[in-house]
Amino acid sequence: MNKELQFAYRIKRALDANLDNLPESTTQSLAEARRVALARKKSASKPLRAVAPQFNLAGAGIGSLQDPSFAWLSRLGVAIPLLVGVLLFVGLYEYEHRQHISQLAELDAGVLSDELPLSAYLDHGFNAYLAQQGE
C-alpha cells in the first residue's frame, strides 16, 4: 500500500476507537467533510460501463491468442465448426439423394421384369383392380 492510504487507515482506526470521546461539534464537522468528499468522488467518477468477459488461457504468455499475430487462429476456431457442419449437411443430402435414386431404380427394374405388359400399368381399370386387391 502507498503511504497516503496507510495514513488514511491509521486515522480511520484512531477515529473509530475514540468516536465516543469526540465532542459533538467535531463529529458534525467530520460528517460534513465526509459528505463533501463523497460528493466530489461521485462527480469525479465516470459512469460504469459493462465489460464483456474475455477468454484468457491460464499462463498464456508470448504467442498467446491475444497476440495480434495469432488473431486469425481465434477466427479459425469459429469457421472450422461451421465448415464441418456445412460439409455434414451436404454429405447427408447426397446420401439421401442416392438412396432415393436407388429405390426408384429398384422399382423400375421390378416393373420392367414383371410379366404384365407396360400398357396394363397405364390402364385406369388396373389401378382400381390393385385397390380392390389391397383391401
Short mmCIF file of N, CA, C and O in Angstrom, two decimals:
data_model
loop_
_atom_site.label_atom_id
_atom_site.label_comp_id
_atom_site.label_asym_id
_atom_site.label_seq_id
_atom_site.Cartn_x
_atom_site.Cartn_y
_atom_site.Cartn_z
N MET A 1 0.85 -1.19 0.00
CA MET A 1 0.00 0.00 0.00
C MET A 1 0.89 1.24 0.00
O MET A 1 1.98 1.23 0.55
N ASN A 2 0.35 2.29 -0.60
CA ASN A 2 1.13 3.53 -0.57
C ASN A 2 0.96 4.22 0.78
O ASN A 2 0.11 3.87 1.59
N LYS A 3 1.80 5.20 1.01
CA LYS A 3 1.85 5.85 2.34
C LYS A 3 0.58 6.62 2.64
O LYS A 3 0.14 6.65 3.80
N GLU A 4 -0.05 7.25 1.64
CA GLU A 4 -1.27 8.01 1.88
C GLU A 4 -2.41 7.10 2.34
O GLU A 4 -3.16 7.44 3.25
N LEU A 5 -2.51 5.94 1.72
CA LEU A 5 -3.56 5.01 2.09
C LEU A 5 -3.32 4.45 3.50
O LEU A 5 -4.27 4.32 4.29
N GLN A 6 -2.08 4.18 3.85
CA GLN A 6 -1.76 3.72 5.20
C GLN A 6 -2.10 4.79 6.23
O GLN A 6 -2.65 4.50 7.29
N PHE A 7 -1.79 6.03 5.91
CA PHE A 7 -2.09 7.14 6.81
C PHE A 7 -3.60 7.27 7.01
O PHE A 7 -4.09 7.46 8.13
N ALA A 8 -4.38 7.13 5.91
CA ALA A 8 -5.83 7.23 6.00
C ALA A 8 -6.40 6.11 6.87
O ALA A 8 -7.31 6.34 7.67
N TYR A 9 -5.85 4.90 6.74
CA TYR A 9 -6.32 3.79 7.58
C TYR A 9 -6.00 4.03 9.05
O TYR A 9 -6.78 3.71 9.94
N ARG A 10 -4.83 4.60 9.32
CA ARG A 10 -4.49 4.89 10.72
C ARG A 10 -5.44 5.92 11.32
O ARG A 10 -5.89 5.79 12.47
N ILE A 11 -5.77 6.95 10.54
CA ILE A 11 -6.71 7.98 11.03
C ILE A 11 -8.07 7.36 11.28
O ILE A 11 -8.72 7.63 12.30
N LYS A 12 -8.51 6.51 10.35
CA LYS A 12 -9.82 5.87 10.49
C LYS A 12 -9.87 5.01 11.75
O LYS A 12 -10.85 5.06 12.51
N ARG A 13 -8.83 4.23 12.00
CA ARG A 13 -8.80 3.39 13.20
C ARG A 13 -8.79 4.24 14.48
O ARG A 13 -9.47 3.91 15.45
N ALA A 14 -8.04 5.35 14.45
CA ALA A 14 -8.00 6.21 15.63
C ALA A 14 -9.35 6.86 15.88
O ALA A 14 -9.80 6.96 17.04
N LEU A 15 -10.03 7.30 14.81
CA LEU A 15 -11.35 7.91 14.99
C LEU A 15 -12.38 6.89 15.44
O LEU A 15 -13.23 7.18 16.29
N ASP A 16 -12.30 5.68 14.89
CA ASP A 16 -13.23 4.65 15.32
C ASP A 16 -13.04 4.29 16.78
O ASP A 16 -14.00 4.06 17.52
N ALA A 17 -11.80 4.25 17.23
CA ALA A 17 -11.51 3.88 18.62
C ALA A 17 -11.99 4.96 19.59
O ALA A 17 -12.43 4.65 20.70
N ASN A 18 -11.91 6.23 19.18
CA ASN A 18 -12.24 7.32 20.09
C ASN A 18 -13.52 8.05 19.70
O ASN A 18 -13.71 9.22 20.06
N LEU A 19 -14.38 7.43 18.94
CA LEU A 19 -15.60 8.07 18.46
C LEU A 19 -16.50 8.52 19.61
O LEU A 19 -17.08 9.61 19.57
N ASP A 20 -16.59 7.74 20.65
CA ASP A 20 -17.45 8.10 21.78
C ASP A 20 -16.89 9.26 22.58
O ASP A 20 -17.64 9.98 23.26
N ASN A 21 -15.57 9.51 22.50
CA ASN A 21 -14.95 10.57 23.29
C ASN A 21 -14.89 11.90 22.55
O ASN A 21 -14.50 12.91 23.15
N LEU A 22 -15.24 11.96 21.27
CA LEU A 22 -15.15 13.20 20.50
C LEU A 22 -16.32 14.12 20.83
O LEU A 22 -17.44 13.67 21.07
N PRO A 23 -16.06 15.45 20.83
CA PRO A 23 -17.16 16.39 21.06
C PRO A 23 -18.15 16.39 19.89
O PRO A 23 -17.81 16.00 18.77
N GLU A 24 -19.37 16.86 20.14
CA GLU A 24 -20.44 16.89 19.13
C GLU A 24 -20.07 17.73 17.92
O GLU A 24 -20.35 17.36 16.79
N SER A 25 -19.43 18.86 18.12
CA SER A 25 -19.05 19.75 17.01
C SER A 25 -18.04 19.05 16.08
O SER A 25 -18.09 19.19 14.86
N THR A 26 -17.13 18.26 16.65
CA THR A 26 -16.13 17.55 15.84
C THR A 26 -16.80 16.46 15.01
O THR A 26 -16.49 16.30 13.82
N THR A 27 -17.73 15.71 15.60
CA THR A 27 -18.41 14.66 14.83
C THR A 27 -19.26 15.26 13.72
O THR A 27 -19.32 14.68 12.62
N GLN A 28 -19.87 16.44 13.96
CA GLN A 28 -20.66 17.08 12.91
C GLN A 28 -19.77 17.58 11.77
O GLN A 28 -20.10 17.42 10.59
N SER A 29 -18.63 18.17 12.11
CA SER A 29 -17.74 18.66 11.06
C SER A 29 -17.13 17.48 10.28
O SER A 29 -16.93 17.57 9.06
N LEU A 30 -16.85 16.36 10.98
CA LEU A 30 -16.35 15.17 10.28
C LEU A 30 -17.42 14.59 9.34
O LEU A 30 -17.13 14.16 8.21
N ALA A 31 -18.68 14.58 9.79
CA ALA A 31 -19.77 14.09 8.95
C ALA A 31 -19.95 14.98 7.72
O ALA A 31 -20.16 14.49 6.61
N GLU A 32 -19.83 16.29 7.90
CA GLU A 32 -19.94 17.22 6.76
C GLU A 32 -18.77 17.03 5.79
O GLU A 32 -18.96 17.03 4.57
N ALA A 33 -17.58 16.84 6.32
CA ALA A 33 -16.42 16.62 5.47
C ALA A 33 -16.57 15.31 4.68
O ALA A 33 -16.19 15.22 3.51
N ARG A 34 -17.18 14.32 5.32
CA ARG A 34 -17.41 13.04 4.63
C ARG A 34 -18.40 13.22 3.49
O ARG A 34 -18.21 12.70 2.39
N ARG A 35 -19.47 13.97 3.74
CA ARG A 35 -20.46 14.22 2.68
C ARG A 35 -19.85 14.97 1.50
O ARG A 35 -20.09 14.63 0.35
N VAL A 36 -19.01 15.94 1.80
CA VAL A 36 -18.34 16.69 0.73
C VAL A 36 -17.40 15.79 -0.06
O VAL A 36 -17.37 15.82 -1.30
N ALA A 37 -16.67 14.96 0.63
CA ALA A 37 -15.73 14.05 -0.04
C ALA A 37 -16.48 13.05 -0.93
O ALA A 37 -16.05 12.76 -2.05
N LEU A 38 -17.58 12.50 -0.41
CA LEU A 38 -18.36 11.56 -1.22
C LEU A 38 -18.97 12.24 -2.43
O LEU A 38 -19.03 11.65 -3.52
N ALA A 39 -19.43 13.49 -2.28
CA ALA A 39 -19.99 14.21 -3.42
C ALA A 39 -18.93 14.45 -4.48
O ALA A 39 -19.19 14.33 -5.68
N ARG A 40 -17.71 14.81 -4.06
CA ARG A 40 -16.62 15.00 -5.02
C ARG A 40 -16.27 13.69 -5.73
O ARG A 40 -16.03 13.67 -6.93
N LYS A 41 -16.25 12.62 -4.97
CA LYS A 41 -15.90 11.32 -5.56
C LYS A 41 -16.95 10.89 -6.58
O LYS A 41 -16.61 10.40 -7.64
N LYS A 42 -18.23 11.10 -6.26
CA LYS A 42 -19.29 10.72 -7.20
C LYS A 42 -19.24 11.56 -8.46
O LYS A 42 -19.44 11.05 -9.55
N SER A 43 -18.98 12.85 -8.33
CA SER A 43 -18.94 13.70 -9.53
C SER A 43 -17.68 13.45 -10.36
O SER A 43 -17.69 13.62 -11.57
N ALA A 44 -16.59 13.04 -9.72
CA ALA A 44 -15.34 12.81 -10.44
C ALA A 44 -15.32 11.43 -11.10
O ALA A 44 -14.62 11.23 -12.10
N SER A 45 -16.07 10.50 -10.55
CA SER A 45 -16.02 9.14 -11.12
C SER A 45 -16.83 9.10 -12.41
O SER A 45 -17.82 9.77 -12.58
N LYS A 46 -16.37 8.28 -13.32
CA LYS A 46 -17.03 8.10 -14.61
C LYS A 46 -18.16 7.09 -14.44
O LYS A 46 -18.09 6.23 -13.57
N PRO A 47 -19.18 7.17 -15.33
CA PRO A 47 -20.23 6.15 -15.25
C PRO A 47 -19.66 4.78 -15.60
O PRO A 47 -18.78 4.66 -16.45
N LEU A 48 -20.17 3.78 -14.93
CA LEU A 48 -19.68 2.41 -15.14
C LEU A 48 -20.18 1.88 -16.47
O LEU A 48 -21.31 2.11 -16.88
N ARG A 49 -19.31 1.17 -17.16
CA ARG A 49 -19.68 0.53 -18.42
C ARG A 49 -19.64 -0.98 -18.21
O ARG A 49 -18.82 -1.48 -17.45
N ALA A 50 -20.51 -1.65 -18.94
CA ALA A 50 -20.50 -3.11 -18.90
C ALA A 50 -19.30 -3.60 -19.71
O ALA A 50 -19.06 -3.16 -20.81
N VAL A 51 -18.56 -4.50 -19.13
CA VAL A 51 -17.38 -5.03 -19.80
C VAL A 51 -17.66 -6.48 -20.16
O VAL A 51 -18.07 -7.27 -19.32
N ALA A 52 -17.46 -6.80 -21.43
CA ALA A 52 -17.68 -8.17 -21.89
C ALA A 52 -16.56 -9.06 -21.38
O ALA A 52 -15.40 -8.67 -21.36
N PRO A 53 -16.90 -10.26 -20.92
CA PRO A 53 -15.85 -11.16 -20.44
C PRO A 53 -14.96 -11.60 -21.60
O PRO A 53 -15.41 -11.74 -22.73
N GLN A 54 -13.70 -11.80 -21.30
CA GLN A 54 -12.74 -12.25 -22.31
C GLN A 54 -12.26 -13.64 -21.95
O GLN A 54 -12.19 -14.01 -20.79
N PHE A 55 -11.93 -14.40 -22.98
CA PHE A 55 -11.40 -15.74 -22.80
C PHE A 55 -9.90 -15.63 -22.67
O PHE A 55 -9.22 -15.15 -23.57
N ASN A 56 -9.36 -16.02 -21.53
CA ASN A 56 -7.92 -15.98 -21.31
C ASN A 56 -7.45 -17.35 -20.86
O ASN A 56 -8.05 -17.99 -20.00
N LEU A 57 -6.38 -17.81 -21.47
CA LEU A 57 -5.81 -19.08 -21.07
C LEU A 57 -4.90 -18.87 -19.86
O LEU A 57 -4.17 -17.88 -19.79
N ALA A 58 -4.93 -19.78 -18.93
CA ALA A 58 -4.07 -19.68 -17.76
C ALA A 58 -2.62 -19.83 -18.19
O ALA A 58 -2.26 -20.78 -18.89
N GLY A 59 -1.79 -18.91 -17.81
CA GLY A 59 -0.37 -18.98 -18.12
C GLY A 59 -0.03 -18.62 -19.55
O GLY A 59 1.06 -18.91 -20.02
N ALA A 60 -0.98 -18.01 -20.25
CA ALA A 60 -0.70 -17.65 -21.65
C ALA A 60 0.25 -16.46 -21.67
O ALA A 60 -0.01 -15.44 -21.06
N GLY A 61 1.33 -16.61 -22.35
CA GLY A 61 2.32 -15.54 -22.42
C GLY A 61 2.56 -15.13 -23.85
O GLY A 61 1.63 -14.89 -24.60
N ILE A 62 3.81 -15.11 -24.24
CA ILE A 62 4.15 -14.73 -25.60
C ILE A 62 3.59 -15.76 -26.55
O ILE A 62 3.69 -16.95 -26.32
N GLY A 63 2.97 -15.27 -27.62
CA GLY A 63 2.37 -16.19 -28.59
C GLY A 63 0.99 -16.64 -28.19
O GLY A 63 0.51 -17.63 -28.69
N SER A 64 0.34 -15.93 -27.28
CA SER A 64 -1.00 -16.32 -26.86
C SER A 64 -2.02 -15.89 -27.91
O SER A 64 -1.71 -15.24 -28.89
N LEU A 65 -3.28 -16.27 -27.66
CA LEU A 65 -4.34 -15.93 -28.59
C LEU A 65 -4.61 -14.43 -28.61
O LEU A 65 -5.21 -13.93 -29.54
N GLN A 66 -4.20 -13.70 -27.59
CA GLN A 66 -4.39 -12.27 -27.55
C GLN A 66 -3.39 -11.54 -28.44
O GLN A 66 -3.57 -10.39 -28.77
N ASP A 67 -2.33 -12.21 -28.83
CA ASP A 67 -1.30 -11.63 -29.68
C ASP A 67 -1.89 -11.39 -31.07
O ASP A 67 -2.51 -12.27 -31.63
N PRO A 68 -1.72 -10.18 -31.65
CA PRO A 68 -2.31 -9.90 -32.97
C PRO A 68 -1.82 -10.84 -34.06
O PRO A 68 -2.54 -11.08 -35.03
N SER A 69 -0.63 -11.38 -33.93
CA SER A 69 -0.15 -12.29 -34.96
C SER A 69 -0.92 -13.61 -34.96
O SER A 69 -0.90 -14.34 -35.94
N PHE A 70 -1.62 -13.93 -33.87
CA PHE A 70 -2.42 -15.15 -33.78
C PHE A 70 -3.92 -14.86 -33.79
O PHE A 70 -4.72 -15.71 -33.42
N ALA A 71 -4.31 -13.67 -34.24
CA ALA A 71 -5.74 -13.32 -34.27
C ALA A 71 -6.50 -14.21 -35.25
O ALA A 71 -7.66 -14.51 -35.04
N TRP A 72 -5.86 -14.62 -36.32
CA TRP A 72 -6.52 -15.48 -37.30
C TRP A 72 -6.90 -16.82 -36.68
O TRP A 72 -7.85 -17.46 -37.10
N LEU A 73 -6.15 -17.24 -35.66
CA LEU A 73 -6.42 -18.53 -35.02
C LEU A 73 -7.77 -18.50 -34.30
O LEU A 73 -8.52 -19.48 -34.33
N SER A 74 -8.11 -17.38 -33.67
CA SER A 74 -9.39 -17.31 -32.97
C SER A 74 -10.54 -17.26 -33.97
O SER A 74 -11.61 -17.80 -33.70
N ARG A 75 -10.34 -16.61 -35.11
CA ARG A 75 -11.37 -16.61 -36.15
C ARG A 75 -11.54 -18.00 -36.74
O ARG A 75 -12.64 -18.41 -37.09
N LEU A 76 -10.45 -18.72 -36.86
CA LEU A 76 -10.48 -20.07 -37.40
C LEU A 76 -11.24 -21.00 -36.46
O LEU A 76 -11.88 -21.95 -36.90
N GLY A 77 -11.19 -20.72 -35.17
CA GLY A 77 -11.91 -21.52 -34.19
C GLY A 77 -13.42 -21.44 -34.36
O GLY A 77 -14.15 -22.32 -33.92
N VAL A 78 -13.92 -20.39 -35.01
CA VAL A 78 -15.34 -20.27 -35.29
C VAL A 78 -15.64 -20.84 -36.67
O VAL A 78 -16.67 -21.48 -36.88
N ALA A 79 -14.75 -20.62 -37.62
CA ALA A 79 -15.00 -21.03 -39.01
C ALA A 79 -14.96 -22.54 -39.19
O ALA A 79 -15.74 -23.09 -39.96
N ILE A 80 -14.07 -23.21 -38.50
CA ILE A 80 -13.92 -24.66 -38.69
C ILE A 80 -15.19 -25.43 -38.30
O ILE A 80 -15.67 -26.25 -39.08
N PRO A 81 -15.80 -25.19 -37.14
CA PRO A 81 -17.04 -25.92 -36.83
C PRO A 81 -18.18 -25.61 -37.82
O PRO A 81 -18.96 -26.49 -38.16
N LEU A 82 -18.24 -24.36 -38.28
CA LEU A 82 -19.27 -24.03 -39.27
C LEU A 82 -19.03 -24.78 -40.57
O LEU A 82 -19.96 -25.32 -41.18
N LEU A 83 -17.79 -24.83 -41.00
CA LEU A 83 -17.45 -25.55 -42.23
C LEU A 83 -17.75 -27.04 -42.09
O LEU A 83 -18.30 -27.67 -43.01
N VAL A 84 -17.41 -27.63 -40.96
CA VAL A 84 -17.70 -29.04 -40.72
C VAL A 84 -19.21 -29.30 -40.75
O VAL A 84 -19.68 -30.28 -41.33
N GLY A 85 -19.97 -28.40 -40.15
CA GLY A 85 -21.43 -28.54 -40.15
C GLY A 85 -21.99 -28.49 -41.56
O GLY A 85 -22.86 -29.31 -41.93
N VAL A 86 -21.52 -27.56 -42.38
CA VAL A 86 -21.99 -27.46 -43.76
C VAL A 86 -21.62 -28.72 -44.54
O VAL A 86 -22.45 -29.27 -45.29
N LEU A 87 -20.40 -29.20 -44.35
CA LEU A 87 -19.99 -30.42 -45.05
C LEU A 87 -20.82 -31.63 -44.63
O LEU A 87 -21.16 -32.48 -45.46
N LEU A 88 -21.16 -31.72 -43.36
CA LEU A 88 -22.02 -32.82 -42.89
C LEU A 88 -23.41 -32.76 -43.52
O LEU A 88 -23.96 -33.78 -43.93
N PHE A 89 -23.97 -31.56 -43.60
CA PHE A 89 -25.29 -31.42 -44.21
C PHE A 89 -25.25 -31.76 -45.70
O PHE A 89 -26.16 -32.42 -46.22
N VAL A 90 -24.22 -31.33 -46.40
CA VAL A 90 -24.09 -31.66 -47.82
C VAL A 90 -23.93 -33.17 -47.99
O VAL A 90 -24.55 -33.77 -48.87
N GLY A 91 -23.12 -33.80 -47.17
CA GLY A 91 -22.95 -35.25 -47.24
C GLY A 91 -24.24 -35.99 -46.97
O GLY A 91 -24.56 -36.97 -47.65
N LEU A 92 -25.00 -35.54 -45.98
CA LEU A 92 -26.28 -36.17 -45.67
C LEU A 92 -27.26 -36.02 -46.83
O LEU A 92 -27.96 -36.97 -47.19
N TYR A 93 -27.29 -34.84 -47.45
CA TYR A 93 -28.16 -34.62 -48.60
C TYR A 93 -27.78 -35.56 -49.75
O TYR A 93 -28.65 -36.17 -50.37
N GLU A 94 -26.49 -35.68 -50.02
CA GLU A 94 -26.03 -36.56 -51.10
C GLU A 94 -26.39 -38.02 -50.81
O GLU A 94 -26.83 -38.75 -51.70
N TYR A 95 -26.21 -38.46 -49.59
CA TYR A 95 -26.54 -39.84 -49.21
C TYR A 95 -28.04 -40.11 -49.42
O TYR A 95 -28.42 -41.13 -50.00
N GLU A 96 -28.89 -39.20 -48.93
CA GLU A 96 -30.33 -39.38 -49.08
C GLU A 96 -30.74 -39.36 -50.55
O GLU A 96 -31.61 -40.11 -50.97
N HIS A 97 -30.12 -38.50 -51.35
CA HIS A 97 -30.42 -38.40 -52.77
C HIS A 97 -30.06 -39.71 -53.48
O HIS A 97 -30.83 -40.22 -54.30
N ARG A 98 -28.92 -40.27 -53.15
CA ARG A 98 -28.51 -41.54 -53.76
C ARG A 98 -29.43 -42.69 -53.33
O ARG A 98 -29.73 -43.58 -54.13
N GLN A 99 -29.86 -42.67 -52.08
CA GLN A 99 -30.80 -43.70 -51.62
C GLN A 99 -32.11 -43.62 -52.39
O GLN A 99 -32.70 -44.63 -52.77
N HIS A 100 -32.59 -42.40 -52.62
CA HIS A 100 -33.83 -42.19 -53.35
C HIS A 100 -33.69 -42.70 -54.80
O HIS A 100 -34.59 -43.38 -55.32
N ILE A 101 -32.56 -42.38 -55.44
CA ILE A 101 -32.31 -42.86 -56.81
C ILE A 101 -32.25 -44.38 -56.83
O ILE A 101 -32.80 -45.03 -57.73
N SER A 102 -31.64 -44.98 -55.83
CA SER A 102 -31.54 -46.44 -55.76
C SER A 102 -32.93 -47.08 -55.61
O SER A 102 -33.23 -48.10 -56.25
N GLN A 103 -33.79 -46.49 -54.80
CA GLN A 103 -35.14 -47.02 -54.63
C GLN A 103 -35.94 -46.92 -55.92
O GLN A 103 -36.69 -47.84 -56.28
N LEU A 104 -35.80 -45.81 -56.63
CA LEU A 104 -36.50 -45.65 -57.90
C LEU A 104 -36.00 -46.66 -58.94
O LEU A 104 -36.79 -47.21 -59.73
N ALA A 105 -34.69 -46.91 -58.93
CA ALA A 105 -34.12 -47.88 -59.87
C ALA A 105 -34.65 -49.28 -59.57
O ALA A 105 -34.96 -50.05 -60.51
N GLU A 106 -34.79 -49.64 -58.31
CA GLU A 106 -35.34 -50.95 -57.95
C GLU A 106 -36.80 -51.07 -58.39
O GLU A 106 -37.23 -52.12 -58.88
N LEU A 107 -37.56 -50.00 -58.21
CA LEU A 107 -38.96 -50.00 -58.63
C LEU A 107 -39.06 -50.16 -60.15
O LEU A 107 -39.87 -50.95 -60.65
N ASP A 108 -38.24 -49.41 -60.89
CA ASP A 108 -38.24 -49.51 -62.35
C ASP A 108 -37.85 -50.91 -62.80
O ASP A 108 -38.45 -51.48 -63.72
N ALA A 109 -36.84 -51.49 -62.15
CA ALA A 109 -36.42 -52.84 -62.50
C ALA A 109 -37.53 -53.84 -62.22
O ALA A 109 -37.76 -54.79 -63.00
N GLY A 110 -38.26 -53.67 -61.15
CA GLY A 110 -39.37 -54.56 -60.82
C GLY A 110 -40.49 -54.46 -61.83
O GLY A 110 -41.10 -55.46 -62.22
N VAL A 111 -40.80 -53.23 -62.26
CA VAL A 111 -41.87 -53.03 -63.24
C VAL A 111 -41.47 -53.64 -64.58
O VAL A 111 -42.25 -54.31 -65.26
N LEU A 112 -40.22 -53.43 -64.98
CA LEU A 112 -39.77 -53.92 -66.28
C LEU A 112 -39.62 -55.44 -66.31
O LEU A 112 -39.77 -56.07 -67.36
N SER A 113 -39.33 -56.05 -65.20
CA SER A 113 -39.14 -57.51 -65.18
C SER A 113 -40.43 -58.26 -64.89
O SER A 113 -40.44 -59.49 -64.89
N ASP A 114 -41.51 -57.54 -64.66
CA ASP A 114 -42.79 -58.18 -64.36
C ASP A 114 -43.38 -58.79 -65.63
O ASP A 114 -43.06 -58.42 -66.75
N GLU A 115 -44.32 -59.74 -65.47
CA GLU A 115 -44.94 -60.42 -66.60
C GLU A 115 -45.99 -59.57 -67.29
O GLU A 115 -46.33 -59.79 -68.45
N LEU A 116 -46.54 -58.57 -66.58
CA LEU A 116 -47.58 -57.73 -67.17
C LEU A 116 -46.96 -56.80 -68.21
O LEU A 116 -45.84 -56.30 -68.04
N PRO A 117 -47.69 -56.50 -69.27
CA PRO A 117 -47.18 -55.51 -70.23
C PRO A 117 -47.28 -54.11 -69.64
O PRO A 117 -48.07 -53.85 -68.73
N LEU A 118 -46.48 -53.19 -70.15
CA LEU A 118 -46.46 -51.82 -69.63
C LEU A 118 -47.79 -51.12 -69.83
O LEU A 118 -48.17 -50.25 -69.05
N SER A 119 -48.53 -51.49 -70.84
CA SER A 119 -49.83 -50.84 -71.09
C SER A 119 -50.81 -51.14 -69.96
O SER A 119 -51.72 -50.37 -69.70
N ALA A 120 -50.63 -52.27 -69.26
CA ALA A 120 -51.52 -52.59 -68.14
C ALA A 120 -51.36 -51.60 -66.99
O ALA A 120 -52.33 -51.26 -66.31
N TYR A 121 -50.17 -51.11 -66.80
CA TYR A 121 -49.94 -50.14 -65.73
C TYR A 121 -50.55 -48.78 -66.06
O TYR A 121 -50.86 -48.01 -65.18
N LEU A 122 -50.77 -48.51 -67.34
CA LEU A 122 -51.35 -47.24 -67.76
C LEU A 122 -52.87 -47.28 -67.76
O LEU A 122 -53.51 -46.23 -67.83
N ASP A 123 -53.47 -48.42 -67.67
CA ASP A 123 -54.92 -48.56 -67.69
C ASP A 123 -55.49 -48.15 -66.34
O ASP A 123 -55.04 -48.57 -65.28
N HIS A 124 -56.55 -47.30 -66.38
CA HIS A 124 -57.17 -46.83 -65.14
C HIS A 124 -57.91 -47.96 -64.41
O HIS A 124 -58.01 -47.96 -63.18
N GLY A 125 -58.41 -48.89 -65.14
CA GLY A 125 -59.08 -50.02 -64.53
C GLY A 125 -58.12 -50.89 -63.73
O GLY A 125 -58.49 -51.51 -62.73
N PHE A 126 -56.86 -50.92 -64.15
CA PHE A 126 -55.86 -51.70 -63.44
C PHE A 126 -55.60 -51.11 -62.04
O PHE A 126 -55.44 -51.85 -61.07
N ASN A 127 -55.62 -49.77 -61.95
CA ASN A 127 -55.46 -49.13 -60.63
C ASN A 127 -56.61 -49.50 -59.71
O ASN A 127 -56.41 -49.72 -58.51
N ALA A 128 -57.85 -49.58 -60.26
CA ALA A 128 -59.00 -49.98 -59.45
C ALA A 128 -58.85 -51.43 -59.02
O ALA A 128 -59.18 -51.79 -57.87
N TYR A 129 -58.34 -52.28 -59.91
CA TYR A 129 -58.11 -53.69 -59.57
C TYR A 129 -57.09 -53.82 -58.44
O TYR A 129 -57.28 -54.60 -57.50
N LEU A 130 -56.01 -53.03 -58.52
CA LEU A 130 -54.98 -53.09 -57.47
C LEU A 130 -55.54 -52.60 -56.13
O LEU A 130 -55.20 -53.12 -55.07
N ALA A 131 -56.41 -51.58 -56.19
CA ALA A 131 -57.01 -51.06 -54.96
C ALA A 131 -57.90 -52.12 -54.31
O ALA A 131 -57.92 -52.25 -53.08
N GLN A 132 -58.64 -52.87 -55.14
CA GLN A 132 -59.50 -53.91 -54.60
C GLN A 132 -58.69 -55.05 -54.01
O GLN A 132 -59.04 -55.62 -52.99
N GLN A 133 -57.58 -55.38 -54.65
CA GLN A 133 -56.72 -56.45 -54.17
C GLN A 133 -56.03 -56.08 -52.85
O GLN A 133 -55.78 -56.94 -52.01
N GLY A 134 -55.76 -54.78 -52.67
CA GLY A 134 -55.12 -54.31 -51.45
C GLY A 134 -56.03 -54.36 -50.25
O GLY A 134 -55.59 -54.46 -49.10
N GLU A 135 -57.33 -54.31 -50.46
CA GLU A 135 -58.28 -54.29 -49.34
C GLU A 135 -58.47 -55.61 -48.81
O GLU A 135 -58.36 -56.48 -48.32
#
